[in-house]
XYZ file of C-alpha atoms in Angstrom:
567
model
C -118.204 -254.842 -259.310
C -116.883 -252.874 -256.591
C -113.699 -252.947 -255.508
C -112.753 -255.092 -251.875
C -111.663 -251.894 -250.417
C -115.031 -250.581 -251.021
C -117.309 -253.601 -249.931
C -116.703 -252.601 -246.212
C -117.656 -249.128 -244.692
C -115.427 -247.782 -242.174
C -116.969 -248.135 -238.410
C -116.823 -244.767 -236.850
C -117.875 -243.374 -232.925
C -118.750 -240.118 -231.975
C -116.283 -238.118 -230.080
C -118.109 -238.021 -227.250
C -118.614 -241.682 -226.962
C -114.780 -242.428 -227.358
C -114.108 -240.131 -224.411
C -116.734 -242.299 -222.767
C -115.194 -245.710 -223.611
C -111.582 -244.279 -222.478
C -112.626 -243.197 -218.968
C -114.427 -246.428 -218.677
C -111.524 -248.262 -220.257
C -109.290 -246.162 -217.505
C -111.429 -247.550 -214.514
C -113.533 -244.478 -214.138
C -116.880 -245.102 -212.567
C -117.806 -241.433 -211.336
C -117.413 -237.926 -212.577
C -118.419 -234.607 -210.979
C -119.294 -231.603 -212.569
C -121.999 -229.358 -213.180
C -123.904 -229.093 -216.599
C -124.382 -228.038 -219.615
C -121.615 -230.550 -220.742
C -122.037 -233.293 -223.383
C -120.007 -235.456 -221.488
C -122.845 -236.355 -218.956
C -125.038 -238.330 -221.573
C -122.306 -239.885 -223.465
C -121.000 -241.361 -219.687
C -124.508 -242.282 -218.639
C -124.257 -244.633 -222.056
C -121.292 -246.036 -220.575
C -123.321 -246.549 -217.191
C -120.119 -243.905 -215.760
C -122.305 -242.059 -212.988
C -122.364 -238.096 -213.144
C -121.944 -236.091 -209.806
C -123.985 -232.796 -210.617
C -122.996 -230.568 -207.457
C -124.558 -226.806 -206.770
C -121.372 -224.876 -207.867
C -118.230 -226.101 -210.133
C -115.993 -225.362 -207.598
C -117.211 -228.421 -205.114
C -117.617 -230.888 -207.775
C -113.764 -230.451 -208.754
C -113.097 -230.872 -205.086
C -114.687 -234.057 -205.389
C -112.781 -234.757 -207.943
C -109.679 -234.343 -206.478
C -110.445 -236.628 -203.237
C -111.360 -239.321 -205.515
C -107.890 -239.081 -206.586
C -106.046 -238.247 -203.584
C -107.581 -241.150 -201.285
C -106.771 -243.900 -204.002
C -103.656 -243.098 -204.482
C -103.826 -241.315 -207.909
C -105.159 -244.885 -209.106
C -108.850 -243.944 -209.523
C -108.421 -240.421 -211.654
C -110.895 -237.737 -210.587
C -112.562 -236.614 -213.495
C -114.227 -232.558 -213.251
C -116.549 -231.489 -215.860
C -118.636 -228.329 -216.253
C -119.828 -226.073 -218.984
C -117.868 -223.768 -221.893
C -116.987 -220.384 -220.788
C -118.925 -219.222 -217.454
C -119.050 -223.033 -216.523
C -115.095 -223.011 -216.284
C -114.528 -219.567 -215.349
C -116.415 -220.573 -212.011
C -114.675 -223.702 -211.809
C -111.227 -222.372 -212.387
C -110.473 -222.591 -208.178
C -110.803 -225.799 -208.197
C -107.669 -226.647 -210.607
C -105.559 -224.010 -208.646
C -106.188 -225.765 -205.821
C -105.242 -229.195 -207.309
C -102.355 -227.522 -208.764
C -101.116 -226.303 -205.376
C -101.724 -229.444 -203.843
C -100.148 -231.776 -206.626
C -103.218 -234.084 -207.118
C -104.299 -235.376 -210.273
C -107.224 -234.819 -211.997
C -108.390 -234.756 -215.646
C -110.635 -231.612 -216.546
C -112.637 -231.721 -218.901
C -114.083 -228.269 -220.076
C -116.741 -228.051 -222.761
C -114.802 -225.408 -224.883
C -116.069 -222.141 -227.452
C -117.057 -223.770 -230.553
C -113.213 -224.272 -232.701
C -113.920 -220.958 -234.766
C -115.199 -218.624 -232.195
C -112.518 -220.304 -229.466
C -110.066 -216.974 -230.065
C -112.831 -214.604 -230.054
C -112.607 -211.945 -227.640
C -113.868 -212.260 -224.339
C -114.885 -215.925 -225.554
C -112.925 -218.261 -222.724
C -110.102 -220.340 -223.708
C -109.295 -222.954 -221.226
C -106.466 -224.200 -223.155
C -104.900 -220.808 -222.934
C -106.154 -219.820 -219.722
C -105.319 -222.600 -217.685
C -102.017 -223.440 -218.672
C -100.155 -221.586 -215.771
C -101.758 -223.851 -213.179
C -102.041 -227.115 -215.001
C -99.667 -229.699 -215.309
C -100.872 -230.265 -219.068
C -103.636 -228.543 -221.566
C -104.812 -229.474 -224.396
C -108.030 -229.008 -226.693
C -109.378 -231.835 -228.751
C -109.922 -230.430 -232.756
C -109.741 -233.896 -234.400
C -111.956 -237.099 -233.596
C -108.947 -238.968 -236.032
C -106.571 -237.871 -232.714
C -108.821 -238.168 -229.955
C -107.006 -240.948 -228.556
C -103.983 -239.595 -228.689
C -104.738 -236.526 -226.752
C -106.309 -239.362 -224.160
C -103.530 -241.324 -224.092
C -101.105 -238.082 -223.518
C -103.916 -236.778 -220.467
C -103.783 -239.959 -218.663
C -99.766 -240.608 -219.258
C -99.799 -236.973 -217.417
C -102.008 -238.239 -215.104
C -100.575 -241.584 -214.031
C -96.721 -240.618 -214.178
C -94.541 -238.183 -211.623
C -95.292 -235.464 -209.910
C -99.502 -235.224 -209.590
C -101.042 -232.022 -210.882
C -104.288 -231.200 -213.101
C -104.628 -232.249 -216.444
C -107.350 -230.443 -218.550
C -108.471 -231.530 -222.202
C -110.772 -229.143 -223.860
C -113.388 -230.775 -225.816
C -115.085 -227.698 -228.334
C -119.239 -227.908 -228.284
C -118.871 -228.541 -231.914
C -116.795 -231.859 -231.651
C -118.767 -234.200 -229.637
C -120.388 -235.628 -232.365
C -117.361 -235.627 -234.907
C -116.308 -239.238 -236.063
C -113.330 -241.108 -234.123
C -112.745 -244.397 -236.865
C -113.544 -247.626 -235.084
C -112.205 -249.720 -233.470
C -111.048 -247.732 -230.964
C -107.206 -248.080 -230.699
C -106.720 -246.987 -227.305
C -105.048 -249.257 -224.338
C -104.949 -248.204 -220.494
C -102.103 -245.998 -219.914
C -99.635 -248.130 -217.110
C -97.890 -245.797 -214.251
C -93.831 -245.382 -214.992
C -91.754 -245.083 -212.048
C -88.220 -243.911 -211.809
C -85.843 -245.682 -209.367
C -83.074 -243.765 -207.391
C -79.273 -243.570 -208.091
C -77.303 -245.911 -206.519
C -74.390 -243.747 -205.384
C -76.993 -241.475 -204.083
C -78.800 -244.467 -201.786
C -75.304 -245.420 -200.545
C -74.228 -241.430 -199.528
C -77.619 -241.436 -197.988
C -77.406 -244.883 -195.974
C -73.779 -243.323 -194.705
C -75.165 -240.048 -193.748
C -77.968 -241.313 -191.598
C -75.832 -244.119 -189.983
C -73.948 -241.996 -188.910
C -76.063 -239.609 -188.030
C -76.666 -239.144 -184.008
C -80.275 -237.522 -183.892
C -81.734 -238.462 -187.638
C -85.196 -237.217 -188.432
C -87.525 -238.366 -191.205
C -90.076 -236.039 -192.523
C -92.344 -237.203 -195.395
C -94.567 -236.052 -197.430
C -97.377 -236.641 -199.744
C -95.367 -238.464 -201.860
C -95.801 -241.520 -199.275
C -99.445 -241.412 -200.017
C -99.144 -241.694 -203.962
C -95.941 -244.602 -203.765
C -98.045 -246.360 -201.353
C -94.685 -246.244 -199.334
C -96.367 -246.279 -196.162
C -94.860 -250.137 -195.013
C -91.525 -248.830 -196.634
C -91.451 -245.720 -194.604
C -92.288 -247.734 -190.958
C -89.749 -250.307 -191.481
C -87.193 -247.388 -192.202
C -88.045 -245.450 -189.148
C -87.317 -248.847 -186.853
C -84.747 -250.261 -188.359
C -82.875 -246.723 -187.669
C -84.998 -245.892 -184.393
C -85.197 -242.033 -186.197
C -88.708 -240.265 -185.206
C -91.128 -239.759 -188.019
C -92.882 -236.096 -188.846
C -94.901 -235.078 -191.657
C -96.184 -232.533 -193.717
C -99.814 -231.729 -193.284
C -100.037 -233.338 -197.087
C -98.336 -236.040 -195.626
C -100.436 -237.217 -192.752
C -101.114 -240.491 -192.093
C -98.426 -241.244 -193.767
C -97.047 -243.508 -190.365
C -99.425 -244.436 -187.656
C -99.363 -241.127 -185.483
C -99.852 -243.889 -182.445
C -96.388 -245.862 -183.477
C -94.052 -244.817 -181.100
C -91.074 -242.992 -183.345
C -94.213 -240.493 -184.367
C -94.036 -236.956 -183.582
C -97.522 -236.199 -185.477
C -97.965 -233.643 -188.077
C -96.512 -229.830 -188.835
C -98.092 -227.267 -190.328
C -98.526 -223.703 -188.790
C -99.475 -225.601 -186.157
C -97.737 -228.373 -184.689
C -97.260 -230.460 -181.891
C -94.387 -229.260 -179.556
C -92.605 -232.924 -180.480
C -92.321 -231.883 -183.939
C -90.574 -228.542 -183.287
C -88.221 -230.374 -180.533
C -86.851 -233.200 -182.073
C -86.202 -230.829 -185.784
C -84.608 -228.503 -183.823
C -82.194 -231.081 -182.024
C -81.956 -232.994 -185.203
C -77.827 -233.410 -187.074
C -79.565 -235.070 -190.621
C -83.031 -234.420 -191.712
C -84.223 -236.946 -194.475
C -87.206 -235.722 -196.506
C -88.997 -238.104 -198.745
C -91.875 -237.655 -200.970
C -91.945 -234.151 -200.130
C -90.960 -230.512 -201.855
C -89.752 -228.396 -198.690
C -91.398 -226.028 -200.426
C -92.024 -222.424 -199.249
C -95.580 -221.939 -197.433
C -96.847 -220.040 -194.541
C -98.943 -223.559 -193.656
C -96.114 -225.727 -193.352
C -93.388 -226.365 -190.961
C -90.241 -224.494 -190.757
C -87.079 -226.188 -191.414
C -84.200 -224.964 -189.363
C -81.250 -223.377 -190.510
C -78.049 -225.303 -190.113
C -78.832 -228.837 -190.462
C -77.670 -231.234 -192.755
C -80.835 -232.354 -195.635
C -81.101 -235.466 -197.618
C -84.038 -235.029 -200.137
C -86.055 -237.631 -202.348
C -88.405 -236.221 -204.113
C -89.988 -237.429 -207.765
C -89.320 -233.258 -209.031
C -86.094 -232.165 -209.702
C -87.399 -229.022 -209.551
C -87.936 -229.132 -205.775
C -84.135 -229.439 -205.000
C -82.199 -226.576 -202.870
C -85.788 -224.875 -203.404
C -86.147 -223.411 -200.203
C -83.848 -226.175 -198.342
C -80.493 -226.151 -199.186
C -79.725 -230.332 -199.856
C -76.459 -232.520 -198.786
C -77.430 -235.608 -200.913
C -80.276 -235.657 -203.475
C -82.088 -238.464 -204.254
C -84.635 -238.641 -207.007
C -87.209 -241.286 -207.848
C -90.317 -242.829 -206.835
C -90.603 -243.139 -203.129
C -91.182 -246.564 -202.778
C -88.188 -247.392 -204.949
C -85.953 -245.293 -203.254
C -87.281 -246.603 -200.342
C -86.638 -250.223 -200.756
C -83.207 -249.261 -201.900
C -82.017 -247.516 -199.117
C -83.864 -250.092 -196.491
C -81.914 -252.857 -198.538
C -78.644 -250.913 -198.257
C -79.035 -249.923 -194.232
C -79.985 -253.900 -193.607
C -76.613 -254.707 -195.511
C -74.873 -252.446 -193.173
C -76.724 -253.573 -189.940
C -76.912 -257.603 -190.629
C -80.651 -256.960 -190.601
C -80.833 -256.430 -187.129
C -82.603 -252.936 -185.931
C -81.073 -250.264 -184.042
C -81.916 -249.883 -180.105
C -85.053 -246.814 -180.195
C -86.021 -246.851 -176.755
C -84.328 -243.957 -175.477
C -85.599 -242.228 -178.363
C -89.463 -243.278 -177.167
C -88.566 -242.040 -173.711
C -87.561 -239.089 -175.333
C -90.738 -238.694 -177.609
C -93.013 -239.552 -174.573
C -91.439 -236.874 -172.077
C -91.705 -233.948 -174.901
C -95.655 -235.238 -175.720
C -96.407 -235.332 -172.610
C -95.495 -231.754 -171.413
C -97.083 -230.374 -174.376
C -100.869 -232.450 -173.758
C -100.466 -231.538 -170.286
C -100.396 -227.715 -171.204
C -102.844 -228.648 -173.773
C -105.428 -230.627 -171.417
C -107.735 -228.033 -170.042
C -108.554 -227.193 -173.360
C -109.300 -230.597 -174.775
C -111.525 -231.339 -172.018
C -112.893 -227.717 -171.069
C -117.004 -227.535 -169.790
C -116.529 -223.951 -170.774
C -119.092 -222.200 -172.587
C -119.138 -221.405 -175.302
C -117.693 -224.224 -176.044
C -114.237 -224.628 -177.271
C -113.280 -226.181 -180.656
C -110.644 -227.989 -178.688
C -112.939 -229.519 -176.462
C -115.259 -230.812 -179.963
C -112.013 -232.325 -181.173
C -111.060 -234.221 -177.904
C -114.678 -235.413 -177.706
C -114.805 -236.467 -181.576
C -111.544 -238.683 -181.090
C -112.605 -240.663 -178.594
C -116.281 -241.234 -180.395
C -115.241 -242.230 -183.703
C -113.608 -245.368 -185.274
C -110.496 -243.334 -186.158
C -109.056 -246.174 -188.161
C -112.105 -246.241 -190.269
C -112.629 -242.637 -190.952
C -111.117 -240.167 -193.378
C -111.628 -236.822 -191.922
C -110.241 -233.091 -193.307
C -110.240 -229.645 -192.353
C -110.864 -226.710 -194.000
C -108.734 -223.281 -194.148
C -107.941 -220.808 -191.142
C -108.849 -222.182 -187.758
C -109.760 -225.303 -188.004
C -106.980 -226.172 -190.291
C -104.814 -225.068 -186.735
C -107.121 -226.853 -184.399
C -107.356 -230.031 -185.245
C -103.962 -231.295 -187.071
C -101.960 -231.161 -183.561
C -104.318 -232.980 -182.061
C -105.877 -236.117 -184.598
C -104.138 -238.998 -184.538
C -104.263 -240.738 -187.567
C -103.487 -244.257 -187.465
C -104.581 -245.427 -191.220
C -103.260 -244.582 -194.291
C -104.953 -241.657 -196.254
C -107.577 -241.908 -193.314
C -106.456 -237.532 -192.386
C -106.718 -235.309 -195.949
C -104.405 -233.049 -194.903
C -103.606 -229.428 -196.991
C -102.096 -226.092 -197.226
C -99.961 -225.333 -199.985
C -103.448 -223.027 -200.972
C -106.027 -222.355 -198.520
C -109.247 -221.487 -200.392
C -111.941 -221.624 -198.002
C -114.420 -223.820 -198.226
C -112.498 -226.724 -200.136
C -112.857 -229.685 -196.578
C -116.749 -230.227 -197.836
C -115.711 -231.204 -201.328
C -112.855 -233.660 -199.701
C -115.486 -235.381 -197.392
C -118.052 -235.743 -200.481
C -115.321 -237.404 -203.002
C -113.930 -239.882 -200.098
C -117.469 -240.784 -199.079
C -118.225 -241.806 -202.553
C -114.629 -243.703 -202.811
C -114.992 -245.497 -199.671
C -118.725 -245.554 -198.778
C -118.356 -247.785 -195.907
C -115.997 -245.166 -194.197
C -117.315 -242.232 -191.845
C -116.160 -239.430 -193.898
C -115.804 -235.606 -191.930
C -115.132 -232.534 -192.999
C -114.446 -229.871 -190.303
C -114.886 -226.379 -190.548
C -115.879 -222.893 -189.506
C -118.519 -220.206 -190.375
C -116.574 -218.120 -192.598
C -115.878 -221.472 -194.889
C -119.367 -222.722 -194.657
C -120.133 -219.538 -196.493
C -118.197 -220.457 -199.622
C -119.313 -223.827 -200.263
C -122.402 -224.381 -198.046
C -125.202 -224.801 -200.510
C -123.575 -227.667 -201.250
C -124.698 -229.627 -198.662
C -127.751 -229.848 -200.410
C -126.003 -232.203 -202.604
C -124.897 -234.421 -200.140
C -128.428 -234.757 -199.636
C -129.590 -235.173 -203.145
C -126.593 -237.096 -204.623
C -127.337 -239.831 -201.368
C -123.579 -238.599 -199.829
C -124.246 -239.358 -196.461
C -120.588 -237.387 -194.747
C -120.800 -236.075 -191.014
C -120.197 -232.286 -191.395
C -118.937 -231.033 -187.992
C -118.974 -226.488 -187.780
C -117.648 -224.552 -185.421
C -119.951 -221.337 -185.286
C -118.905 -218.305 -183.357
C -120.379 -215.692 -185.334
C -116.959 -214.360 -186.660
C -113.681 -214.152 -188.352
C -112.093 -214.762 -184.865
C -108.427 -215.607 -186.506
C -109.020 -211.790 -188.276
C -109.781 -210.184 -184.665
C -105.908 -208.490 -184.271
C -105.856 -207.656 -188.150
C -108.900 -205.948 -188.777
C -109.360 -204.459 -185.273
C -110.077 -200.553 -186.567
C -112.475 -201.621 -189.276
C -114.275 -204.232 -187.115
C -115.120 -201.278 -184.656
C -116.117 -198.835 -186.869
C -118.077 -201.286 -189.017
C -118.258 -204.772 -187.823
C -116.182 -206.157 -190.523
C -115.549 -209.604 -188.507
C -119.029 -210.408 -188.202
C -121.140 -213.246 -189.708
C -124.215 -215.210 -188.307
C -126.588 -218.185 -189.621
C -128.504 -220.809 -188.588
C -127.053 -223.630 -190.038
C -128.239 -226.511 -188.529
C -131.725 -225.370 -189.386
C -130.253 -224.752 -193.213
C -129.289 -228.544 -193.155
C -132.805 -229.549 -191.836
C -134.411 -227.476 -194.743
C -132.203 -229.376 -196.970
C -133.236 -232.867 -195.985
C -130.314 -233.842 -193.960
C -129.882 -233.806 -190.444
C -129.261 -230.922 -188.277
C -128.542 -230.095 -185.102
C -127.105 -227.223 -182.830
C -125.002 -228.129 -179.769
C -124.146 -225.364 -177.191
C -123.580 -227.831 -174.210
C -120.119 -229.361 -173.785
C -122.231 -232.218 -171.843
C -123.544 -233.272 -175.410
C -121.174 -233.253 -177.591
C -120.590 -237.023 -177.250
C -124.390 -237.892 -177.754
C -124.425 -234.739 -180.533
C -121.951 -236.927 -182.332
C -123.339 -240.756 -181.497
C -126.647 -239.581 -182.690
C -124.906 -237.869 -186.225
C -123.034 -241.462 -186.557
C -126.089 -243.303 -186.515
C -127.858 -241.255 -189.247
C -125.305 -241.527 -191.538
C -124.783 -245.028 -190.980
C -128.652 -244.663 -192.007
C -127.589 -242.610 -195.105
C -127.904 -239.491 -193.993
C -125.733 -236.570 -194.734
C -125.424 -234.829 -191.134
C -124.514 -230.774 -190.560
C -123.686 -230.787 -186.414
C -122.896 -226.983 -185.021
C -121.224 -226.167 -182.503
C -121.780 -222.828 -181.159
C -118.411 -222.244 -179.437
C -115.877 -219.580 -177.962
C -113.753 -217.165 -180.365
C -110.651 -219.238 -179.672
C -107.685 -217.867 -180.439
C -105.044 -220.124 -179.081
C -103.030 -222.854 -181.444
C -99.966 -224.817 -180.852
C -97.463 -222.785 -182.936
C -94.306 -223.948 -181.188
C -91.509 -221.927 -181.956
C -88.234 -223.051 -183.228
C -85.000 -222.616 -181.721
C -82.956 -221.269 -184.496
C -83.743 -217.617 -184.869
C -83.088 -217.470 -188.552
C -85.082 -220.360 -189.432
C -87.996 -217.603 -190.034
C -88.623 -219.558 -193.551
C -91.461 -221.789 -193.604
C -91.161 -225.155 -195.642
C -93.527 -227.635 -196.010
């Protein structure tokens, strides 16, 4: 008779499954890749939807807006093949990595005994300087500890990419049932005290106090936090381009968004300002963000230590969460003021006069009949068509990027995907895919320019295939204008500057809608007419054939050794 340890077999799941059940388990409902990777089939048995897009690239994009407009609480998950699969996809993590957002990647890897094989690709080696975790999977037994570890990553400080490695030979090795694996909960780290009263003394005291916040907002969902701050001190909001939307850029302490272009309210109010509070931001160093100047006085709260006296040397630094910290220092100011807010309308006065001046100078480009047309006027035209509190728009690199974060007005939380910390052209179309598919009831735009469209392009197609219905607005002038001054010699010896397409006609052959405007007189129907199709389901590709503008609103600070950008 056999023994009662024997009468049972032990319940086992393939690898590949387990992954399956753990995303599920995780909330996962999408994931975006491009094949060959087991991953696909396993997820289809776990009725997960796969995202195939036309390059890797895109589909980690989308990825990383799935992310970004949740609030890190739905995890983008990327996917693509072993070896040339990753080695195309690799821009994507940078660019996550730059931009702090989390995503889990998950590479097929080089089967566990050829994995160190010359020129074989090893993602666990190779993508460990731009990750904020790696690790390969070479036991089912520990499967869900290598999970567990990926999502803690994931759901805890500082965003970043996290890749796990799965080998081609492990999918189907055993994981023992049941599966002993519970949804990893988000830790957050509240401020020190001392720090939240040396904080509420500085900026009580403070005469012209400015708050600039980042990104940080976004993933704390600090945004109610970060108004009631702002009135109860009357202090003027600004944010990094990460950052926007952040506070309603129609509230009247906002001063808009900063990048390397900024509104001259922005520049004017940093440059007059005693204290400067950042919060859920780095300050860190980057031609796209906005310059601190020299001189002031910095409180920083930030989730990284790391980030402190980076680039910005601090006064008082506060780290934690940004919601915690805050709550805290709101509590602590209240104390102080009875609850009752401080007096801001000199500060508004001050805030309208600046804005303005600088829309005034601004005007005859935002409403220009010029043709070509200029970008400018597209933008003025676009904000007054759309529902801006129910649409998520981005740019892309270069000149749109410059044109359009001035000027949009966000007024909804994580309705502007802003970026710089890495400009890799081509990166807005991925954004407006992954939103669309988060928040399908949302007009989702990406906005860019003929040199970007070239990067990422093709992948319109899957907007069209995949049923993404976004509103892709181009601005075509048949060149590299922002390269005009620094490739003069080479342009006029051989053209270097020069690119050309028909791409409304490229959408059309796709099976979306296209259509080319060159009239400033139809820009507003142009854009009624793209609304309506993609409230029809579908995906839209409008171009604008405008000017070679060169103009941006780079206001320039006052302090002449502020040359440092910080963003």
């Amino acid at each position: 008779m056999p023994s009662a340890s024997h009468e049972t077999e032990t319940r086992t799941m393939k690898v590949g499954a387990a992954i399956a059940e753990i995303l599920k388990r995780e909330g996962v409902e999408y994931i975006f890749g491009y094949p060959v990777n087991m991953i696909t089939e396993f997820a289809a048995d776990a009725d997960i939807r796969s995202i195939i897009a036309r390059s890797e690239r895109v589909a980690g994009h989308m990825a990383d807006a799935m992310s970004r407009v949740s609030s890190g609480e739905n995890i983008g998950v990327y996917f693509m093949q072993h070896g040339p699969g990753i080695e195309n996809g690799m821009g994507a993590v940078a660019q996550a990595f730059g931009e702090s957002v989390p995503i889990l990647v998950i590479p097929m890897g080089y089967a566990r005994n050829e994995a160190w094989v010359e020129p074989n690709f090893n993602s666990s080696v190779s993508l460990r300087s731009f990750s904020k975790s790696v690790e390969p999977v070479v036991s089912g037994k520990h499967l869900p500890d290598v999970m567990r570890r990926a999502f803690s990553r994931l759901r805890s400080g500082r965003g970043g990419p996290v890749v796990v490695e799965v080998p081609i030979d492990m999918w189907d090795e055993e994981v023992p049932e049941p599966l002993r694996y519970t949804p990893v909960r988000k830790v957050r780290s509240g401020p020190d005290p001392d720090a939240i009263v040396e904080a509420a003394d500085m900026l009580l005291a403070a005469e012209r106090p400015v708050i600039y916040a980042g990104q940080g907002i976004h993933y704390a969902k600090a945004w109610p936090q970060l108004c009631c701050l702002a009135e109860t001190l009357g202090a003027p909001v600004t944010t990094s381009l990460e950052g926007k939307s952040a506070f309603d850029e129609t509230h009247p302490l906002s001063l808009g968004s900063g990048g390397l272009a900024l509104p001259r309210t922005v520049r004017h109010f940093l440059d007059n300002a005693d204290v400067i509070f950042g919060v859920g931001c780095s300050f860190t160093k980057t031609l796209f963000g906005v310059p601190m100047p020299r001189g002031k006085r910095f409180i920083h709260a930030t989730l990284d230590p790391a980030h402190f006296d980076n680039e910005v040397p601090v006064t008082i630094g506060i780290l934690g969460d940004a919601a915690l910290t805050l709550d805290a220092l709101i509590a602590e100011i209240d104390r102080r003021l009875d609850g009752k807010a401080r007096d801001w309308s000199a500060v508004v006065e001050e805030i309208d006069m600046v804005r303005a001046e600088w829309m005034a100078a601004w005007a005859p480009k935002l409403t220009s009949d010029e043709t070509p047309i200029t970008p400018y006027r597209v933008i003025g035209d676009l904000m007054k068509t759309v529902d801006v509190a129910n649409t998520v728009i981005t740019h892309d690199a270069g000149s749109p990027r410059d044109q359009l974060s001035p000027f949009w007005r966000a007024v909804t939380p994580l309705g502007y995907l802003g970026w710089g910390k890495t400009t890799q052209l081509g990166y807005g179309l991925g954004l407006a895919m992954g939103a669309k598919v988060a928040h399908p009831d949302k007009l989702c735009i990406n906005l860019w320019g003929d040199a970007a469209i070239g990067f990422t392009g093709m992948d319109f197609e899957t907007c069209v295939r995949e049923r993404i219905p976004i509103l892709s607005i181009l601005f075509n002038n048949f060149s590299m204008a922002m390269e005009t001054h620094i490739m003069k010699r080479s342009h006029e010896k051989f053209g270097t500057i020069d690119i050309s397409g028909d791409y409304a006609a490229m959408a059309r052959a796709f099976g979306g809608y296209g259509e080319r405007v060159t009239d400033p007189a139809e820009i507003v129907p142009a854009l009624r007419r793209a609304i309506a199709q993609t409230e029809a389901g579908v995906p839209v590709l409008l171009e604008f054939i405008t000017c070679k503008e060169l103009a941006t609103s780079k206001e320039t600070q006052r302090y002449a050794q502020a040359e440092r950008p910080a963003n």
